[in-house]
């Protein structure tokens, strides 16, 4: 099947009203193919300021059989995505096909604490959390806090997931994109040394246990990932100065190597990848090497072709059915 979700009229799912104290930022989208269900998440804030975040909200969409028409539910709060004294941020979801379980990852940041404060003081006040649903988002589990189980976190100034979505790899591994500000510093020499690097969070046990992969060797921030063939994961991340970083892993997301070292690829957006969803690639073609395409919205929400992976992997035939097509055009917020 071709990805028909790119067609049709745009539909606004989260409309901000700062006067009323409802501002929606950092949208994320996931499509579950078997149930033909779309999951849209966003942060709800009092203002556009990151530190004013209050809760995560969601809407679910059903795709009508035989068409691309979608019917969306009313907006509702994800009540379980909360720790007292903290604000939830950066929704990033993934669907486990083996156990039919929806995972919603997010970070919880101590109330009133900003990212800048954490970076400047090497004082990590962020926790790594997730909740799960076995009924397509109707009900959710209690919060599971992984912070104390992953020793790497204590060495970071701060960190975040995605935002956007993770992937269920062909191998069965669940992979979540992450970026972390390393803290090789002590006060007062903090600022020049707090740099961000993308990495993965993955589970080979269908979500029971989680591990971090290796940090990128290039400065990188918000990121998205897609599987381009078995055990080969592509990552596109925001860099500093309006550039992007492309990297590929050939060990199922543990270690990533720069795809085009030495080249500066212009990042077309004022903001990083804020929302995305995997959708079905084109028709299967066994006789031709497939390419993976990343589409992202610019600040006017139009579609921009960012890159096409060329001869980046071993010269073996790859089926289009084994690819993922990452699309960031199905959800937008209105400020």
Short mmCIF file of C-alpha atoms in Angstrom, two decimals:
data_model
loop_
_atom_site.label_atom_id
_atom_site.label_comp_id
_atom_site.label_asym_id
_atom_site.label_seq_id
_atom_site.Cartn_x
_atom_site.Cartn_y
_atom_site.Cartn_z
CA UNK A 1 0.00 0.00 0.00
CA UNK A 2 1.05 3.54 -0.58
CA UNK A 3 0.98 6.11 2.18
CA UNK A 4 -2.33 7.81 1.45
CA UNK A 5 -2.21 9.71 4.74
CA UNK A 6 -0.28 12.49 3.05
CA UNK A 7 -3.33 13.37 0.97
CA UNK A 8 -6.48 15.24 1.84
CA UNK A 9 -7.34 18.34 3.80
CA UNK A 10 -5.31 19.48 6.76
CA UNK A 11 -6.99 19.09 10.11
CA UNK A 12 -5.99 21.01 13.22
CA UNK A 13 -6.05 18.79 16.29
CA UNK A 14 -4.79 21.14 19.00
CA UNK A 15 -5.74 24.83 18.92
CA UNK A 16 -4.02 27.14 21.37
CA UNK A 17 -5.73 29.98 23.22
CA UNK A 18 -3.13 31.76 25.34
CA UNK A 19 -5.76 34.14 26.72
CA UNK A 20 -7.57 31.16 28.19
CA UNK A 21 -4.32 29.65 29.41
CA UNK A 22 -4.33 26.70 27.01
CA UNK A 23 -1.27 26.48 24.80
CA UNK A 24 -0.38 23.28 22.95
CA UNK A 25 3.18 22.50 21.97
CA UNK A 26 5.39 19.55 21.00
CA UNK A 27 2.83 17.40 19.13
CA UNK A 28 3.56 13.75 18.44
CA UNK A 29 1.78 11.23 16.24
CA UNK A 30 1.71 7.45 16.00
CA UNK A 31 -0.19 5.15 13.64
CA UNK A 32 -1.16 1.61 14.64
CA UNK A 33 -1.81 -0.24 11.41
CA UNK A 34 -3.84 -3.25 12.54
CA UNK A 35 -6.53 -1.20 14.27
CA UNK A 36 -6.15 1.71 11.83
CA UNK A 37 -5.79 4.04 14.80
CA UNK A 38 -3.89 7.33 15.01
CA UNK A 39 -2.64 8.57 18.36
CA UNK A 40 -1.95 12.30 18.66
CA UNK A 41 -0.29 13.68 21.79
CA UNK A 42 0.80 17.16 22.85
CA UNK A 43 1.89 19.19 25.85
CA UNK A 44 -0.70 21.52 27.34
CA UNK A 45 0.84 24.65 28.87
CA UNK A 46 -0.36 27.90 30.40
CA UNK A 47 1.86 29.89 28.04
CA UNK A 48 4.39 29.13 25.32
CA UNK A 49 7.12 29.02 27.98
CA UNK A 50 8.49 25.49 28.48
CA UNK A 51 8.35 25.89 32.26
CA UNK A 52 4.59 26.52 32.20
CA UNK A 53 3.72 22.97 31.16
CA UNK A 54 0.83 21.33 32.99
CA UNK A 55 -0.17 18.03 31.40
CA UNK A 56 -0.11 15.79 28.35
CA UNK A 57 -3.25 15.55 26.23
CA UNK A 58 -4.27 13.25 23.41
CA UNK A 59 -6.76 12.56 20.66
CA UNK A 60 -7.30 9.32 18.78
CA UNK A 61 -8.28 9.05 15.14
CA UNK A 62 -9.87 6.20 13.25
CA UNK A 63 -9.23 5.76 9.55
CA UNK A 64 -12.25 4.65 7.56
CA UNK A 65 -11.80 1.40 5.66
CA UNK A 66 -10.99 1.99 2.00
CA UNK A 67 -10.28 5.70 2.36
CA UNK A 68 -8.00 8.17 4.09
CA UNK A 69 -10.88 9.82 5.94
CA UNK A 70 -10.29 10.16 9.68
CA UNK A 71 -12.67 10.53 12.60
CA UNK A 72 -11.10 12.08 15.69
CA UNK A 73 -12.08 11.77 19.35
CA UNK A 74 -12.43 14.72 21.68
CA UNK A 75 -9.31 16.00 23.39
CA UNK A 76 -8.62 14.40 26.76
CA UNK A 77 -5.92 14.59 29.41
CA UNK A 78 -3.56 11.66 29.80
CA UNK A 79 -4.10 11.67 33.55
CA UNK A 80 -1.60 8.93 34.38
CA UNK A 81 1.27 10.80 32.69
CA UNK A 82 2.13 12.76 35.78
CA UNK A 83 4.39 12.79 38.84
CA UNK A 84 3.49 15.13 41.69
CA UNK A 85 5.73 18.18 41.72
CA UNK A 86 6.85 17.64 38.11
CA UNK A 87 5.55 18.65 34.70
CA UNK A 88 5.37 16.08 31.85
CA UNK A 89 7.07 17.01 28.57
CA UNK A 90 8.11 15.60 25.18
CA UNK A 91 5.59 12.83 24.43
CA UNK A 92 7.14 9.99 22.45
CA UNK A 93 5.14 6.83 21.79
CA UNK A 94 5.76 3.39 20.31
CA UNK A 95 3.50 0.38 19.76
CA UNK A 96 4.70 -3.07 20.75
CA UNK A 97 3.36 -5.51 18.17
CA UNK A 98 4.17 -8.66 20.15
CA UNK A 99 2.14 -7.77 23.23
CA UNK A 100 -0.20 -5.25 21.56
CA UNK A 101 0.84 -2.60 24.05
CA UNK A 102 1.07 1.14 23.50
CA UNK A 103 4.00 2.79 25.28
CA UNK A 104 3.98 6.53 25.94
CA UNK A 105 7.38 7.85 26.99
CA UNK A 106 7.89 11.34 28.35
CA UNK A 107 10.14 13.25 30.68
CA UNK A 108 9.05 14.77 33.98
CA UNK A 109 10.83 17.99 34.93
CA UNK A 110 10.67 19.44 38.42
CA UNK A 111 8.18 22.30 38.55
CA UNK A 112 9.62 25.76 37.73
CA UNK A 113 13.01 24.28 36.76
CA UNK A 114 14.10 25.21 33.24
CA UNK A 115 16.35 23.35 30.83
CA UNK A 116 18.78 26.27 30.93
CA UNK A 117 19.06 26.08 34.70
CA UNK A 118 19.90 22.38 34.52
CA UNK A 119 22.54 22.89 31.83
CA UNK A 120 24.14 25.89 33.50
CA UNK A 121 24.29 24.26 36.92
CA UNK A 122 24.89 20.64 35.93
CA UNK A 123 21.85 19.90 38.06
CA UNK A 124 19.64 17.24 36.50
CA UNK A 125 16.03 17.63 37.68
CA UNK A 126 14.54 15.46 34.93
CA UNK A 127 13.09 11.97 35.21
CA UNK A 128 12.50 9.36 32.49
CA UNK A 129 9.00 7.93 32.60
CA UNK A 130 6.50 5.93 30.59
CA UNK A 131 2.99 4.55 30.84
CA UNK A 132 1.34 1.78 28.84
CA UNK A 133 -2.08 1.02 27.41
CA UNK A 134 -3.52 -2.29 26.24
CA UNK A 135 -6.77 -0.85 24.91
CA UNK A 136 -5.55 1.71 22.38
CA UNK A 137 -5.26 4.58 24.80
CA UNK A 138 -8.61 4.24 26.55
CA UNK A 139 -6.96 3.44 29.88
CA UNK A 140 -3.36 3.69 31.05
CA UNK A 141 -1.08 2.06 33.59
CA UNK A 142 0.49 3.92 36.48
CA UNK A 143 3.73 5.76 35.78
CA UNK A 144 6.89 3.68 35.51
CA UNK A 145 9.97 5.75 36.41
CA UNK A 146 13.20 4.42 34.86
CA UNK A 147 15.47 7.18 36.16
CA UNK A 148 17.13 5.25 38.98
CA UNK A 149 17.48 2.09 36.88
CA UNK A 150 19.65 3.70 34.21
CA UNK A 151 23.00 4.81 35.61
CA UNK A 152 23.87 7.04 32.65
CA UNK A 153 21.29 9.64 33.67
CA UNK A 154 23.23 10.74 36.74
CA UNK A 155 26.08 11.85 34.46
CA UNK A 156 23.87 14.20 32.42
CA UNK A 157 22.89 17.82 33.01
CA UNK A 158 19.49 17.05 31.55
CA UNK A 159 17.92 15.03 28.73
CA UNK A 160 14.71 14.37 26.82
CA UNK A 161 13.04 11.79 24.60
CA UNK A 162 12.15 12.35 20.93
CA UNK A 163 9.84 14.11 20.76
CA UNK A 164 7.67 12.23 18.27
CA UNK A 165 7.67 8.44 18.20
CA UNK A 166 9.85 5.40 18.56
CA UNK A 167 9.86 2.30 16.38
CA UNK A 168 9.17 -1.42 16.80
CA UNK A 169 12.11 -2.84 14.86
CA UNK A 170 11.76 -5.92 12.68
CA UNK A 171 13.80 -7.85 15.26
CA UNK A 172 11.19 -7.12 17.91
CA UNK A 173 13.30 -4.50 19.66
CA UNK A 174 11.52 -1.31 20.75
CA UNK A 175 13.62 1.81 20.18
CA UNK A 176 13.05 5.34 21.49
CA UNK A 177 15.07 8.38 20.32
CA UNK A 178 16.74 10.35 23.12
CA UNK A 179 19.13 13.27 23.46
CA UNK A 180 21.22 14.10 26.51
CA UNK A 181 23.29 17.05 27.69
CA UNK A 182 26.49 15.60 29.07
CA UNK A 183 28.02 17.34 32.07
CA UNK A 184 31.79 17.12 32.10
CA UNK A 185 31.77 20.14 34.31
CA UNK A 186 31.51 21.63 37.73
CA UNK A 187 30.48 25.14 38.63
CA UNK A 188 31.42 27.67 37.46
CA UNK A 189 32.90 26.22 34.24
CA UNK A 190 29.64 24.64 33.08
CA UNK A 191 28.44 26.49 30.00
CA UNK A 192 31.09 25.62 27.38
CA UNK A 193 31.06 21.94 28.32
CA UNK A 194 27.36 21.07 28.43
CA UNK A 195 26.77 19.64 24.96
CA UNK A 196 23.93 17.52 23.67
CA UNK A 197 24.21 14.16 21.92
CA UNK A 198 21.50 11.92 20.52
CA UNK A 199 21.28 8.25 21.45
CA UNK A 200 18.72 5.47 21.68
CA UNK A 201 16.77 3.86 24.49
CA UNK A 202 15.87 0.30 23.60
CA UNK A 203 14.24 -2.85 24.93
CA UNK A 204 14.77 -6.39 23.69
CA UNK A 205 12.24 -7.76 26.18
CA UNK A 206 9.06 -6.19 24.78
CA UNK A 207 9.27 -3.29 27.22
CA UNK A 208 10.18 -5.09 30.45
CA UNK A 209 13.77 -3.86 30.60
CA UNK A 210 15.41 -0.85 28.95
CA UNK A 211 18.97 0.16 28.08
CA UNK A 212 20.66 3.17 26.53
CA UNK A 213 22.72 2.93 23.37
CA UNK A 214 25.90 4.91 22.77
CA UNK A 215 26.02 8.69 22.46
CA UNK A 216 26.47 10.09 18.95
CA UNK A 217 29.95 11.42 18.23
CA UNK A 218 28.46 14.65 16.85
CA UNK A 219 26.53 17.32 18.71
CA UNK A 220 22.84 16.55 18.15
CA UNK A 221 19.56 17.41 19.80
CA UNK A 222 15.92 16.51 18.98
CA UNK A 223 15.83 13.45 16.76
CA UNK A 224 13.69 10.88 14.96
CA UNK A 225 14.49 7.34 13.89
CA UNK A 226 13.29 4.90 11.23
CA UNK A 227 14.23 1.33 10.31
CA UNK A 228 15.48 1.06 6.74
CA UNK A 229 16.22 -2.67 6.78
CA UNK A 230 16.63 -5.32 9.43
CA UNK A 231 19.04 -4.11 12.14
CA UNK A 232 19.73 -0.89 10.18
CA UNK A 233 18.32 2.22 11.87
CA UNK A 234 18.48 5.73 10.40
CA UNK A 235 18.42 8.80 12.65
CA UNK A 236 17.88 12.42 11.69
CA UNK A 237 18.72 14.93 14.43
CA UNK A 238 18.89 18.68 14.82
CA UNK A 239 22.36 20.17 15.19
CA UNK A 240 23.43 23.66 16.21
CA UNK A 241 23.45 26.61 13.82
CA UNK A 242 20.51 25.45 11.73
CA UNK A 243 22.05 22.18 10.54
CA UNK A 244 21.05 18.55 10.86
CA UNK A 245 22.90 15.34 11.59
CA UNK A 246 22.22 12.07 9.77
CA UNK A 247 23.47 8.84 11.27
CA UNK A 248 22.98 5.13 10.69
CA UNK A 249 23.21 2.16 13.02
CA UNK A 250 23.96 -1.33 11.70
CA UNK A 251 23.52 -2.99 15.10
CA UNK A 252 19.82 -2.31 15.63
CA UNK A 253 20.15 1.09 17.21
CA UNK A 254 22.94 0.68 19.76
CA UNK A 255 25.68 2.67 18.03
CA UNK A 256 25.21 5.27 15.29
CA UNK A 257 27.78 6.48 12.77
CA UNK A 258 27.51 9.73 10.83
CA UNK A 259 26.09 9.16 7.37
CA UNK A 260 27.81 12.11 5.70
CA UNK A 261 30.79 13.16 7.83
CA UNK A 262 32.16 16.58 7.05
CA UNK A 263 29.02 17.77 5.27
CA UNK A 264 26.69 20.34 6.75
CA UNK A 265 23.11 19.55 5.84
CA UNK A 266 20.84 22.53 6.25
CA UNK A 267 17.95 21.94 8.58
CA UNK A 268 14.91 23.50 6.91
CA UNK A 269 12.92 24.25 10.02
CA UNK A 270 13.13 27.00 12.57
CA UNK A 271 12.25 24.38 15.14
CA UNK A 272 13.32 20.73 15.28
CA UNK A 273 11.18 17.81 14.28
CA UNK A 274 8.15 18.26 16.48
CA UNK A 275 5.82 15.59 15.23
CA UNK A 276 6.00 12.57 13.03
CA UNK A 277 4.42 9.25 12.28
CA UNK A 278 5.46 6.10 10.51
CA UNK A 279 3.20 5.28 7.60
CA UNK A 280 3.09 2.52 5.07
CA UNK A 281 5.74 2.64 2.34
CA UNK A 282 5.13 2.12 -1.35
CA UNK A 283 4.53 -1.13 -3.13
CA UNK A 284 6.95 -3.97 -2.56
CA UNK A 285 9.77 -4.13 -5.09
CA UNK A 286 12.29 -6.90 -4.46
CA UNK A 287 14.46 -6.10 -7.45
CA UNK A 288 15.37 -2.54 -6.59
CA UNK A 289 17.21 -1.06 -3.66
CA UNK A 290 14.83 0.98 -1.57
CA UNK A 291 15.41 4.43 -0.21
CA UNK A 292 14.07 5.89 2.99
CA UNK A 293 12.70 9.40 2.91
CA UNK A 294 12.23 11.86 5.73
CA UNK A 295 9.53 14.45 5.38
CA UNK A 296 9.23 17.30 7.83
CA UNK A 297 7.10 20.42 8.23
CA UNK A 298 8.61 23.86 8.11
CA UNK A 299 7.23 26.70 10.17
CA UNK A 300 4.35 27.12 7.70
CA UNK A 301 3.49 23.41 7.96
CA UNK A 302 4.22 22.73 4.30
CA UNK A 303 5.99 19.53 3.31
CA UNK A 304 9.71 19.57 2.63
CA UNK A 305 11.81 16.71 1.34
CA UNK A 306 14.83 16.70 3.62
CA UNK A 307 16.98 13.88 2.34
CA UNK A 308 17.10 10.61 0.48
CA UNK A 309 19.46 7.95 1.70
CA UNK A 310 21.68 6.94 -1.16
CA UNK A 311 24.33 4.23 -1.04
CA UNK A 312 24.57 4.20 2.73
CA UNK A 313 24.26 0.50 3.47
CA UNK A 314 25.71 -2.77 2.19
CA UNK A 315 24.76 -3.41 -1.44
CA UNK A 316 22.08 -5.97 -0.75
CA UNK A 317 18.56 -6.02 -2.10
CA UNK A 318 16.14 -4.46 0.36
CA UNK A 319 12.42 -4.77 0.06
CA UNK A 320 10.25 -1.70 0.25
CA UNK A 321 8.13 -3.64 2.70
CA UNK A 322 11.03 -3.65 5.17
CA UNK A 323 11.38 0.11 5.10
CA UNK A 324 9.76 2.74 7.18
CA UNK A 325 8.58 6.03 5.75
CA UNK A 326 8.74 8.79 8.30
CA UNK A 327 6.20 11.52 7.78
CA UNK A 328 5.78 14.67 9.81
CA UNK A 329 2.82 16.22 8.08
CA UNK A 330 -0.24 14.69 9.70
CA UNK A 331 -0.47 16.80 12.84
CA UNK A 332 0.01 20.45 13.62
CA UNK A 333 -0.73 22.87 16.41
CA UNK A 334 -2.09 26.36 16.05
CA UNK A 335 -0.60 28.94 18.38
#
